[in-house]
Amino acid sequence: EDLFEFERNIQNSRSFKSFFETLEFNPRRLKSFTKQSLINGSQSEKKTIHRYILLLEAISSGLQTCKSKKIQFILDKRPWFYLYEELGLKYNIQVKQKFIPSIDLGFQNFPLLYFISKYLTKLFVKDSYIDLSKNNLFIEGRGDINLSNDGYHSDYFWFLNSNFPSRKIITEVKTDHEADYFERNNVSSCYLKFDFKENLPFFVNSFKRDYFNEEHKRLFLSMKRYQTLTNYWKAIFLKYDVKTYLTWNKYNETHIAKAAAIEDIGGVSAIWQLAFDGFKVINARYDVDVNYSFSKLSVDIDTAGGSKANYQIISGYPKTYTKDLLSDQAKEIRKKILSAGAKKILFVIDENSIDDDRWHTGHSLQIENYQKPLEFIMTNEDYGLIFKPKNSRNLRDRLDKVTYQLLIDATRTGRCMILDDLGIRDFTTSAPPMLAALASDFCIHGHFGTASFEAALIDKPTIMIDREGTPKHVFYELFEENTIFQDWEKALNATKEFFNSEESRFKVGNWSQSVAEFDPFGDDLGAKRIGDHLTDVHEGIDMGMDKDESLERAAELYVKKWGSDKIIYTNY
């Protein structure tokens, strides 16, 4: 709420309004890009508004026990400083600035230099695509490179469940090893080369810049970044004849520039929902042609936060198709744990963490995610335990020595197992939560998160622990007290109660009354719906339709098959 209010104050400022009023040419997505670039950034990054507000809270908390009430908070010079001062006064803190002019030498602020450097770095790299054809789809994935339909994490889940032509999918590769993998699977890949001469002149917006106005300078630099990224990605899309840009990453403003680039050449931008946001999140906003959303609940949350899409496609949760693919492996895992003496199996879901506890929940909460359930099964031999770390590569570093040793001791009993396979890029664990959920009897998510969906949507009793404290999360509106707990002690007591009481089995971790809010279909076809819609858009362009005609045709086909309430046309 603080961040949204700060953003509203920026937009209502004279400098912000005058900047856009005086532009000779104002592209449709420039304002979205600018807004996101001004407010974006986490508390762990220096000079972000998020970090500033958190520091105010920390100082204010310290003032409760501090005798001195005259507190000065000194900041580097920055635009809209009067807003920082006003916010500080709310906390009884005097905010002052150093009068040292800031210089932003970011590469993306110099379009031609950025363009030349990108061109030269790839000049002697041999592209790896296969027989490049017309009307291609460029996918920007998380790094889950997996083209085997085995149920493991894959950025290509939609393709594996549709008839989209594989040769018309293009992925950026980082290594020749990745390029070889795509070639073996008949999918195109590239190193993001482009033709330099064919993409000049650049789009440059004329603007009378005031070097002494910090606000105008900041807005000008944001516009330059927008121009740089739009020009660069337009060159990439033209080089590979891309007509559809697909991504998951709504967590910064760069996807907006890419959406603008594809729009300039008559193409379509689309984004798929990766995670569930239980409240409006300011740094998780999108501005695209098509958004694939789990449900109307997610659409409403997104739009309340300022996200924009011409078409909101309600697809249902897209990862439940893996259930049948993983069932045999899950049975083997379950059999192995039960053969070691366990009679019931728990699945514990963790999240990632960072080293510095000042800016994040840190490792301490993740240590507890392992320590508490491990101690529980070591003193209750009827229980088995499965962990599926979000990031297994650095798990040992994130746990303390005592807890890591406890984890080793538990695995030696045979009643504890860690699903820690890594994919080609070693980014996150490749095994999905679904695998552990299928093998278990009861699931505990140590946070509010999306991974619990994969358990709940296959009717596994699932509880969550809100240790961060998120009172405005929609989960509190949808679930009763038997599903959300505040600490591990209460969660484990509820777990024992679940197994020891017939009455509790119908209450603890029961999502049945709310599950349709997260997936209105419940038919495991979410991935297919996304893949089929992308195929319909692609086919429309192949038939000679322009972008709007192709999107309208695809929407009509979607409505005909899945119902008019499963698509929302906004035409913003």
Coordinates of C-alpha atoms in Angstrom, one line a residue:
E1 CA 0.0 0.0 0.0
D2 CA 2.9 2.4 0.8
L3 CA 4.5 1.8 -2.6
F4 CA 1.2 2.3 -4.5
E5 CA 0.6 5.5 -2.6
F6 CA 4.2 6.7 -3.4
E7 CA 3.6 5.9 -7.1
R8 CA 0.3 7.8 -7.1
N9 CA 2.1 10.9 -5.7
I10 CA 4.8 10.7 -8.4
Q11 CA 2.1 10.4 -11.1
N12 CA 0.2 13.4 -9.7
S13 CA 3.4 15.5 -9.7
R14 CA 3.7 18.5 -12.1
S15 CA 7.0 17.1 -13.5
F16 CA 5.5 13.7 -14.4
K17 CA 2.4 15.2 -16.0
S18 CA 4.3 17.8 -18.0
F19 CA 6.9 15.3 -19.2
F20 CA 4.3 13.2 -21.0
E21 CA 2.3 16.3 -22.2
T22 CA 5.3 17.7 -24.0
L23 CA 6.4 14.5 -25.8
E24 CA 5.9 14.8 -29.6
F25 CA 5.4 11.1 -29.8
N26 CA 4.1 9.0 -26.9
P27 CA 4.0 5.3 -27.5
R28 CA 1.2 3.4 -25.9
R29 CA 3.4 1.4 -23.5
L30 CA 6.0 4.1 -22.6
K31 CA 4.0 5.3 -19.6
S32 CA 3.6 1.7 -18.3
F33 CA 7.3 1.1 -18.7
T34 CA 8.2 4.4 -17.0
K35 CA 5.9 3.8 -14.0
Q36 CA 7.3 0.4 -13.5
S37 CA 10.9 1.5 -13.8
L38 CA 10.4 4.3 -11.2
I39 CA 8.9 2.1 -8.5
N40 CA 10.5 -1.2 -9.2
G41 CA 13.2 -2.8 -7.2
S42 CA 13.3 -4.8 -4.0
Q43 CA 14.3 -3.9 -0.5
S44 CA 17.6 -5.7 -1.1
E45 CA 18.6 -3.2 -3.8
K46 CA 20.1 0.2 -3.0
K47 CA 18.3 3.4 -3.8
T48 CA 14.9 1.7 -4.3
I49 CA 11.8 3.2 -2.8
H50 CA 11.0 -0.2 -1.2
R51 CA 14.3 -0.1 0.7
Y52 CA 13.7 3.5 1.8
I53 CA 10.3 2.7 3.3
L54 CA 11.5 -0.4 5.0
L55 CA 14.3 1.7 6.6
L56 CA 11.8 4.2 7.8
E57 CA 9.9 1.4 9.5
A58 CA 13.1 0.1 11.1
I59 CA 14.1 3.5 12.4
S60 CA 10.6 4.2 13.6
S61 CA 10.6 0.9 15.5
G62 CA 13.9 1.8 17.1
L63 CA 12.6 5.2 18.2
Q64 CA 10.1 3.4 20.5
T65 CA 13.1 2.7 22.9
C66 CA 15.4 5.5 21.9
K67 CA 15.5 8.6 24.2
S68 CA 16.5 11.0 21.5
K69 CA 13.6 12.0 19.3
K70 CA 15.6 14.1 16.8
I71 CA 16.4 11.7 14.1
Q72 CA 17.9 12.8 10.8
F73 CA 18.0 10.4 7.8
I74 CA 20.4 11.5 5.1
L75 CA 19.9 10.2 1.5
D76 CA 21.7 10.6 -1.8
K77 CA 20.2 13.2 -4.1
R78 CA 17.2 11.7 -5.9
P79 CA 14.1 12.9 -7.9
W80 CA 10.9 13.7 -6.1
F81 CA 12.8 14.2 -2.9
Y82 CA 10.0 16.2 -1.4
L83 CA 7.9 13.0 -1.3
Y84 CA 10.7 11.3 0.7
E85 CA 10.6 14.2 3.1
E86 CA 6.8 14.1 3.5
L87 CA 6.9 10.3 4.1
G88 CA 9.7 10.7 6.7
L89 CA 7.6 13.2 8.6
K90 CA 4.9 10.6 9.1
Y91 CA 7.4 8.7 11.1
N92 CA 8.7 11.8 12.9
I93 CA 12.0 11.5 11.0
Q94 CA 13.7 14.5 9.3
V95 CA 15.0 13.4 5.9
K96 CA 17.8 15.4 4.3
Q97 CA 19.7 14.9 1.1
K98 CA 23.4 15.2 0.0
F99 CA 23.7 17.8 -2.7
I100 CA 25.8 15.6 -4.9
P101 CA 24.4 15.3 -8.4
S102 CA 23.7 11.7 -9.4
I103 CA 25.1 10.4 -12.7
D104 CA 23.5 7.4 -14.3
L105 CA 25.9 5.8 -16.8
G106 CA 23.8 2.7 -17.4
F107 CA 24.5 1.1 -20.8
Q108 CA 20.9 1.1 -21.7
N109 CA 20.7 4.9 -21.5
F110 CA 22.8 5.1 -24.7
P111 CA 20.8 3.4 -27.5
L112 CA 23.5 3.4 -30.3
L113 CA 26.3 2.4 -28.0
Y114 CA 24.2 -0.4 -26.5
F115 CA 23.2 -1.6 -30.0
I116 CA 26.8 -1.6 -31.3
S117 CA 28.1 -3.5 -28.2
K118 CA 25.3 -6.2 -28.5
Y119 CA 26.1 -6.6 -32.2
L120 CA 29.9 -6.9 -31.7
T121 CA 29.6 -9.4 -28.8
K122 CA 27.7 -11.8 -31.1
L123 CA 29.5 -11.0 -34.4
F124 CA 31.6 -14.1 -34.4
V125 CA 29.1 -16.4 -32.8
K126 CA 27.5 -18.9 -35.1
D127 CA 23.8 -19.1 -34.8
S128 CA 22.3 -22.4 -34.0
Y129 CA 18.7 -22.3 -35.3
I130 CA 17.4 -25.0 -37.6
D131 CA 16.0 -24.0 -41.0
L132 CA 14.4 -20.8 -39.8
S133 CA 10.9 -20.3 -41.2
K134 CA 8.4 -17.5 -41.1
N135 CA 6.1 -16.5 -38.3
N136 CA 8.0 -17.8 -35.3
L137 CA 7.4 -17.7 -31.5
F138 CA 10.2 -16.5 -29.2
I139 CA 9.9 -17.9 -25.7
E140 CA 11.6 -16.2 -22.8
G141 CA 11.6 -19.0 -20.1
R142 CA 12.8 -19.4 -16.6
G143 CA 15.6 -21.7 -17.7
D144 CA 13.6 -24.9 -17.3
I145 CA 14.9 -26.4 -20.5
N146 CA 13.1 -29.7 -20.8
L147 CA 11.5 -31.0 -23.9
S148 CA 10.7 -34.5 -22.5
N149 CA 7.1 -34.9 -21.6
D150 CA 8.0 -36.5 -18.3
G151 CA 6.2 -34.2 -15.8
Y152 CA 9.3 -32.4 -14.7
H153 CA 9.5 -28.6 -14.8
S154 CA 9.5 -27.3 -18.4
D155 CA 9.1 -23.8 -20.0
Y156 CA 7.5 -25.7 -22.8
F157 CA 4.6 -27.3 -20.9
W158 CA 2.2 -25.6 -23.3
F159 CA 4.0 -27.0 -26.3
L160 CA 4.1 -30.5 -24.9
N161 CA 0.3 -30.4 -24.6
S162 CA -0.5 -28.9 -28.0
N163 CA 0.1 -29.1 -31.8
F164 CA 2.3 -26.0 -32.0
P165 CA 5.0 -26.6 -34.7
S166 CA 8.3 -27.2 -32.9
R167 CA 10.4 -25.7 -35.6
K168 CA 8.7 -22.4 -35.1
I169 CA 9.7 -22.1 -31.4
I170 CA 12.9 -20.1 -30.8
T171 CA 14.8 -20.0 -27.6
E172 CA 17.9 -18.0 -26.7
V173 CA 20.7 -20.4 -25.8
K174 CA 23.7 -19.7 -23.5
T175 CA 26.0 -22.6 -24.5
D176 CA 26.6 -24.9 -27.4
H177 CA 25.4 -27.8 -25.1
E178 CA 22.0 -26.1 -24.9
A179 CA 21.9 -25.5 -28.7
D180 CA 22.7 -29.2 -29.3
Y181 CA 19.9 -30.2 -27.0
F182 CA 17.4 -28.1 -28.9
E183 CA 18.6 -29.4 -32.3
R184 CA 18.2 -33.0 -31.1
N185 CA 14.6 -32.2 -30.2
N186 CA 13.8 -30.4 -33.5
V187 CA 13.3 -27.0 -31.8
S188 CA 15.0 -23.8 -33.0
S189 CA 17.4 -21.8 -30.9
C190 CA 19.6 -18.7 -31.3
Y191 CA 22.3 -16.5 -29.8
L192 CA 20.3 -13.3 -30.4
K193 CA 22.2 -12.1 -33.4
F194 CA 20.7 -9.3 -35.6
D195 CA 21.4 -7.3 -38.8
F196 CA 22.9 -4.0 -37.8
K197 CA 22.4 -1.9 -41.0
E198 CA 18.8 -3.0 -41.6
N199 CA 17.7 -1.6 -38.2
L200 CA 18.8 2.0 -38.5
P201 CA 17.7 4.7 -38.0
F202 CA 16.6 4.4 -34.4
F203 CA 13.4 5.7 -32.9
V204 CA 14.3 8.7 -30.9
N205 CA 11.8 10.9 -29.1
S206 CA 12.6 14.6 -29.1
F207 CA 12.3 16.2 -25.7
K208 CA 13.6 19.4 -24.3
R209 CA 15.7 18.1 -21.4
D210 CA 16.2 20.1 -18.2
Y211 CA 19.5 19.1 -16.8
F212 CA 18.8 20.8 -13.5
N213 CA 15.5 19.1 -12.9
E214 CA 16.1 15.7 -11.2
E215 CA 12.5 14.5 -12.0
H216 CA 12.8 15.3 -15.7
K217 CA 16.3 13.8 -15.9
R218 CA 15.0 10.6 -14.3
L219 CA 12.0 10.4 -16.7
F220 CA 14.3 11.2 -19.7
L221 CA 16.6 8.3 -18.8
S222 CA 13.7 5.9 -18.4
M223 CA 12.5 6.9 -21.9
K224 CA 16.0 6.4 -23.3
R225 CA 16.0 2.9 -21.8
Y226 CA 12.6 2.2 -23.3
Q227 CA 13.9 3.3 -26.7
T228 CA 17.1 1.2 -26.4
L229 CA 15.3 -2.0 -25.4
T230 CA 12.5 -1.5 -27.9
N231 CA 15.0 -0.9 -30.8
Y232 CA 17.2 -3.8 -29.8
W233 CA 14.4 -6.4 -29.4
K234 CA 12.7 -5.1 -32.6
A235 CA 15.9 -6.0 -34.4
I236 CA 16.0 -9.4 -32.8
F237 CA 12.4 -10.1 -33.7
L238 CA 12.9 -9.0 -37.3
K239 CA 16.0 -11.1 -37.7
Y240 CA 14.2 -14.3 -36.7
D241 CA 10.8 -13.3 -38.1
V242 CA 9.2 -13.5 -34.7
K243 CA 5.5 -12.8 -34.6
T244 CA 4.7 -14.0 -31.0
Y245 CA 6.7 -13.1 -27.9
L246 CA 5.9 -15.3 -24.9
T247 CA 7.3 -14.8 -21.4
W248 CA 6.6 -15.5 -17.7
N249 CA 8.6 -12.6 -16.3
K250 CA 6.3 -9.8 -15.2
Y251 CA 8.7 -8.8 -12.3
N252 CA 10.4 -5.9 -14.0
E253 CA 9.7 -3.4 -16.8
T254 CA 11.8 -5.0 -19.6
H255 CA 8.9 -7.3 -20.8
I256 CA 6.9 -4.1 -21.6
A257 CA 9.6 -2.8 -23.9
K258 CA 9.7 -6.2 -25.6
A259 CA 5.9 -6.1 -25.9
A260 CA 6.2 -2.7 -27.6
A261 CA 8.9 -4.0 -30.0
I262 CA 6.7 -7.0 -31.1
E263 CA 3.8 -4.6 -31.5
D264 CA 5.8 -2.4 -33.8
I265 CA 6.2 -5.2 -36.3
G266 CA 2.6 -6.4 -36.0
G267 CA 3.2 -9.2 -33.6
V268 CA 1.6 -10.5 -30.4
S269 CA 2.9 -10.4 -26.8
A270 CA 1.8 -12.9 -24.2
I271 CA 2.6 -13.8 -20.7
W272 CA 1.7 -16.9 -18.6
Q273 CA 1.0 -16.9 -14.9
L274 CA 3.8 -18.6 -13.1
A275 CA 2.9 -17.8 -9.5
F276 CA -0.2 -16.9 -7.5
D277 CA -0.2 -13.4 -5.9
G278 CA -2.6 -13.3 -3.1
F279 CA -2.7 -9.5 -3.1
K280 CA -1.9 -6.7 -5.6
V281 CA 1.9 -6.5 -6.0
I282 CA 3.4 -3.4 -7.5
N283 CA 6.5 -5.1 -9.0
A284 CA 4.5 -7.9 -10.6
R285 CA 2.6 -5.9 -13.2
Y286 CA 2.3 -6.7 -16.9
D287 CA 1.3 -4.8 -20.0
V288 CA 0.8 -7.3 -22.9
D289 CA -1.7 -8.4 -25.5
V290 CA -2.6 -11.7 -23.9
N291 CA -2.3 -12.9 -20.3
Y292 CA -2.9 -16.6 -19.4
S293 CA -4.3 -16.6 -15.9
F294 CA -5.2 -19.4 -13.5
S295 CA -8.7 -18.0 -12.7
K296 CA -10.7 -14.8 -12.5
L297 CA -9.5 -14.4 -9.0
S298 CA -6.0 -13.9 -10.3
V299 CA -7.2 -11.6 -13.1
D300 CA -9.0 -9.4 -10.5
I301 CA -5.9 -9.2 -8.3
D302 CA -3.7 -8.3 -11.3
T303 CA -5.9 -5.6 -12.6
A304 CA -6.4 -4.1 -9.2
G305 CA -2.6 -3.7 -9.1
G306 CA -2.4 -2.0 -12.5
S307 CA -1.7 -4.9 -14.9
K308 CA -3.0 -4.6 -18.4
A309 CA -3.9 -7.1 -21.2
N310 CA -6.1 -6.9 -24.2
Y311 CA -7.2 -10.5 -23.6
Q312 CA -7.3 -12.2 -20.2
I313 CA -7.4 -15.9 -21.0
I314 CA -8.5 -18.0 -18.0
S315 CA -6.7 -21.3 -18.5
G316 CA -6.9 -23.0 -15.1
Y317 CA -3.7 -24.1 -13.3
P318 CA -1.5 -25.4 -16.1
K319 CA 0.7 -27.9 -14.3
T320 CA -1.7 -30.6 -13.1
Y321 CA -1.3 -32.5 -16.4
T322 CA 1.9 -33.9 -14.9
K323 CA -0.1 -36.1 -12.4
D324 CA -0.4 -39.1 -14.7
L325 CA 3.2 -38.7 -16.0
L326 CA 4.6 -38.8 -12.5
S327 CA 2.4 -41.4 -10.8
D328 CA 4.7 -44.4 -11.3
Q329 CA 7.8 -42.6 -10.0
A330 CA 5.7 -41.3 -7.1
K331 CA 4.7 -44.8 -6.2
E332 CA 8.3 -45.9 -6.2
I333 CA 9.3 -43.1 -3.8
R334 CA 6.4 -43.9 -1.6
K335 CA 7.2 -47.6 -1.5
K336 CA 10.8 -46.9 -0.6
I337 CA 9.9 -44.6 2.4
L338 CA 7.2 -47.0 3.7
S339 CA 9.6 -49.9 3.4
A340 CA 11.9 -48.1 5.9
G341 CA 9.1 -48.2 8.5
A342 CA 7.0 -45.1 7.9
K343 CA 3.3 -45.5 7.9
K344 CA 2.4 -42.0 6.7
I345 CA 4.4 -39.5 4.7
L346 CA 4.6 -35.7 5.0
F347 CA 5.7 -33.4 2.1
V348 CA 7.3 -30.1 3.2
I349 CA 7.6 -27.3 0.7
D350 CA 10.3 -24.6 1.3
E351 CA 11.2 -21.4 -0.5
N352 CA 14.5 -19.8 -1.4
S353 CA 16.4 -17.4 0.9
I354 CA 19.3 -14.9 0.8
D355 CA 22.2 -14.3 3.1
D356 CA 21.4 -10.9 4.5
D357 CA 18.6 -11.2 7.1
R358 CA 18.1 -7.4 7.2
W359 CA 16.5 -7.3 3.8
H360 CA 14.7 -10.7 3.6
T361 CA 13.4 -13.3 5.9
G362 CA 16.9 -14.8 5.4
H363 CA 18.1 -18.3 6.1
S364 CA 16.6 -18.5 9.6
L365 CA 13.1 -19.2 8.4
Q366 CA 14.3 -21.8 5.9
I367 CA 16.4 -23.5 8.5
E368 CA 13.2 -23.8 10.6
N369 CA 11.5 -25.3 7.5
Y370 CA 13.9 -28.2 7.8
Q371 CA 14.7 -28.3 11.5
K372 CA 11.1 -28.6 12.9
P373 CA 9.8 -31.4 10.6
L374 CA 13.1 -33.3 10.9
E375 CA 12.9 -33.2 14.6
F376 CA 9.3 -34.3 14.4
I377 CA 9.9 -37.4 12.3
M378 CA 13.0 -38.4 14.3
T379 CA 10.9 -38.6 17.4
N380 CA 7.8 -40.0 15.6
E381 CA 9.0 -43.0 13.7
D382 CA 5.7 -43.6 12.1
Y383 CA 6.2 -40.6 9.9
G384 CA 8.2 -40.3 6.6
L385 CA 9.2 -37.0 5.1
I386 CA 9.9 -35.6 1.6
F387 CA 11.6 -32.3 0.9
K388 CA 11.5 -30.6 -2.5
P389 CA 13.8 -27.6 -2.2
K390 CA 13.1 -24.7 -4.5
N391 CA 16.9 -24.3 -4.9
S392 CA 18.8 -27.4 -4.0
R393 CA 22.1 -26.2 -5.4
N394 CA 22.9 -24.0 -2.4
L395 CA 20.8 -25.9 0.2
R396 CA 23.8 -26.9 2.3
D397 CA 25.0 -23.3 2.5
R398 CA 21.6 -22.0 3.5
L399 CA 21.2 -24.5 6.4
D400 CA 23.3 -24.4 9.5
K401 CA 25.6 -27.3 10.4
V402 CA 23.3 -28.8 13.0
T403 CA 20.3 -28.8 10.8
Y404 CA 22.2 -30.1 7.8
Q405 CA 23.6 -32.9 9.9
L406 CA 20.1 -33.7 11.1
L407 CA 19.0 -33.8 7.5
I408 CA 21.7 -36.3 6.7
D409 CA 20.8 -38.4 9.7
A410 CA 17.2 -38.5 8.7
T411 CA 17.9 -39.6 5.1
R412 CA 20.0 -42.4 6.5
T413 CA 16.9 -43.8 8.2
G414 CA 15.3 -44.2 4.8
R415 CA 12.2 -42.3 6.0
C416 CA 13.4 -39.0 4.6
M417 CA 14.0 -38.1 1.0
I418 CA 15.2 -34.9 -0.8
L419 CA 14.1 -34.4 -4.4
D420 CA 17.0 -32.3 -5.5
D421 CA 17.5 -33.0 -9.3
L422 CA 18.8 -30.0 -11.2
G423 CA 18.0 -29.1 -14.8
I424 CA 20.3 -28.2 -17.7
R425 CA 20.8 -24.6 -16.4
D426 CA 21.0 -25.6 -12.7
F427 CA 18.7 -22.8 -11.8
T428 CA 16.0 -24.5 -9.7
T429 CA 15.1 -28.0 -8.8
S430 CA 13.7 -29.7 -11.8
A431 CA 11.4 -32.1 -9.9
P432 CA 7.9 -30.5 -9.5
P433 CA 5.9 -30.3 -6.2
M434 CA 3.4 -32.6 -7.8
L435 CA 5.9 -35.6 -7.6
A436 CA 6.2 -35.2 -3.8
A437 CA 2.5 -34.5 -3.4
L438 CA 1.6 -37.7 -5.2
A439 CA 3.9 -39.7 -2.9
S440 CA 2.7 -38.2 0.3
D441 CA -0.4 -38.2 2.6
F442 CA -0.2 -34.7 3.9
C443 CA 1.5 -31.5 2.7
I444 CA 2.9 -28.5 4.6
H445 CA 4.0 -25.3 2.9
G446 CA 6.2 -23.3 5.2
H447 CA 5.0 -20.1 3.5
F448 CA 2.1 -18.7 1.4
G449 CA 3.0 -19.9 -2.1
T450 CA 2.0 -21.5 -5.4
A451 CA 3.6 -24.9 -4.9
S452 CA 0.9 -25.8 -2.5
F453 CA -1.6 -25.7 -5.4
E454 CA -0.2 -28.8 -6.9
A455 CA -1.0 -30.7 -3.8
A456 CA -4.4 -29.2 -3.1
L457 CA -5.6 -29.5 -6.7
I458 CA -5.1 -33.3 -6.5
D459 CA -7.0 -33.4 -3.2
K460 CA -4.1 -33.8 -0.9
P461 CA -4.7 -32.2 2.5
T462 CA -2.5 -29.1 2.5
I463 CA -1.8 -26.5 5.2
M464 CA 0.3 -23.4 5.1
I465 CA 2.3 -21.4 7.6
D466 CA 2.2 -17.6 7.4
R467 CA 5.3 -16.8 9.4
E468 CA 6.0 -13.6 7.4
G469 CA 2.6 -12.2 8.4
T470 CA 0.5 -11.3 5.4
P471 CA -2.9 -10.3 6.9
K472 CA -4.3 -8.9 3.6
H473 CA -3.6 -12.1 1.6
V474 CA -6.7 -13.5 -0.1
F475 CA -6.1 -16.9 1.6
Y476 CA -7.5 -15.4 4.8
E477 CA -10.8 -14.8 3.0
L478 CA -11.0 -18.2 1.5
F479 CA -9.7 -20.6 4.2
E480 CA -10.7 -21.4 7.7
E481 CA -8.3 -21.6 10.7
N482 CA -7.7 -25.3 10.0
T483 CA -5.6 -24.5 6.9
I484 CA -3.5 -21.5 7.9
F485 CA -1.2 -21.5 10.9
Q486 CA 1.3 -19.0 12.3
D487 CA 4.1 -21.2 13.4
W488 CA 5.5 -24.8 13.0
E489 CA 4.4 -25.9 16.4
K490 CA 0.8 -25.3 15.6
A491 CA 1.2 -26.7 12.1
L492 CA 2.7 -30.0 13.4
N493 CA 0.1 -30.3 16.2
A494 CA -2.6 -30.0 13.5
T495 CA -0.8 -32.7 11.4
K496 CA -0.9 -35.1 14.3
E497 CA -4.5 -34.2 14.9
F498 CA -5.3 -34.9 11.2
F499 CA -4.0 -38.5 11.5
N500 CA -5.4 -39.2 14.9
S501 CA -8.9 -37.9 14.5
E502 CA -11.5 -38.9 11.9
E503 CA -13.3 -35.6 12.4
S504 CA -10.1 -33.6 11.8
R505 CA -9.5 -35.4 8.4
F506 CA -12.5 -33.5 7.0
K507 CA -11.3 -30.1 8.4
V508 CA -7.5 -29.8 8.5
G509 CA -6.0 -28.8 5.1
N510 CA -9.3 -29.1 3.3
W511 CA -9.4 -26.9 0.2
S512 CA -12.5 -28.3 -1.3
Q513 CA -14.7 -25.3 -0.7
S514 CA -12.2 -22.9 -2.3
V515 CA -10.3 -24.9 -4.9
A516 CA -12.4 -23.6 -7.8
E517 CA -11.3 -20.1 -7.0
F518 CA -7.8 -21.1 -8.2
D519 CA -8.7 -23.4 -11.1
P520 CA -12.3 -23.2 -12.3
F521 CA -11.9 -26.1 -14.7
G522 CA -10.4 -28.9 -12.5
D523 CA -9.7 -31.0 -15.6
D524 CA -5.9 -31.0 -15.8
L525 CA -6.1 -29.3 -19.3
G526 CA -4.7 -25.9 -18.4
A527 CA -1.5 -26.4 -20.3
K528 CA -3.4 -27.7 -23.4
R529 CA -5.6 -24.6 -23.3
I530 CA -2.6 -22.3 -23.4
G531 CA -0.9 -24.3 -26.1
D532 CA -4.1 -24.5 -28.2
H533 CA -4.7 -20.7 -27.9
L534 CA -1.1 -19.9 -28.9
T535 CA -1.5 -22.3 -31.9
D536 CA -4.7 -20.6 -33.0
V537 CA -3.0 -17.2 -32.8
H538 CA -0.1 -18.5 -34.8
E539 CA -2.4 -20.1 -37.4
G540 CA -4.3 -16.9 -37.9
I541 CA -1.1 -15.0 -38.7
D542 CA -0.1 -17.9 -41.0
M543 CA -3.4 -17.4 -42.8
G544 CA -2.5 -13.8 -43.6
M545 CA -4.5 -12.2 -40.8
D546 CA -3.1 -9.1 -39.0
K547 CA -2.5 -9.2 -35.3
D548 CA -5.9 -8.0 -34.2
E549 CA -7.8 -10.3 -36.6
S550 CA -5.7 -13.3 -35.4
L551 CA -6.3 -12.5 -31.7
E552 CA -10.1 -12.0 -32.4
R553 CA -10.3 -15.4 -34.2
A554 CA -8.4 -17.2 -31.4
A555 CA -10.7 -15.6 -28.8
E556 CA -13.8 -16.8 -30.7
L557 CA -12.4 -20.3 -30.9
Y558 CA -11.6 -20.3 -27.2
V559 CA -15.1 -19.0 -26.2
K560 CA -16.7 -21.6 -28.4
K561 CA -14.8 -24.5 -26.8
W562 CA -14.5 -23.3 -23.1
G563 CA -17.3 -20.7 -22.6
S564 CA -17.6 -16.9 -22.7
D565 CA -16.9 -16.6 -19.0
K566 CA -13.3 -17.9 -19.5
I567 CA -12.1 -15.0 -21.5
I568 CA -12.1 -11.3 -20.7
Y569 CA -11.6 -8.7 -23.5
T570 CA -10.5 -5.4 -22.1
N571 CA -9.3 -3.4 -25.1
Y572 CA -7.5 -1.0 -22.9

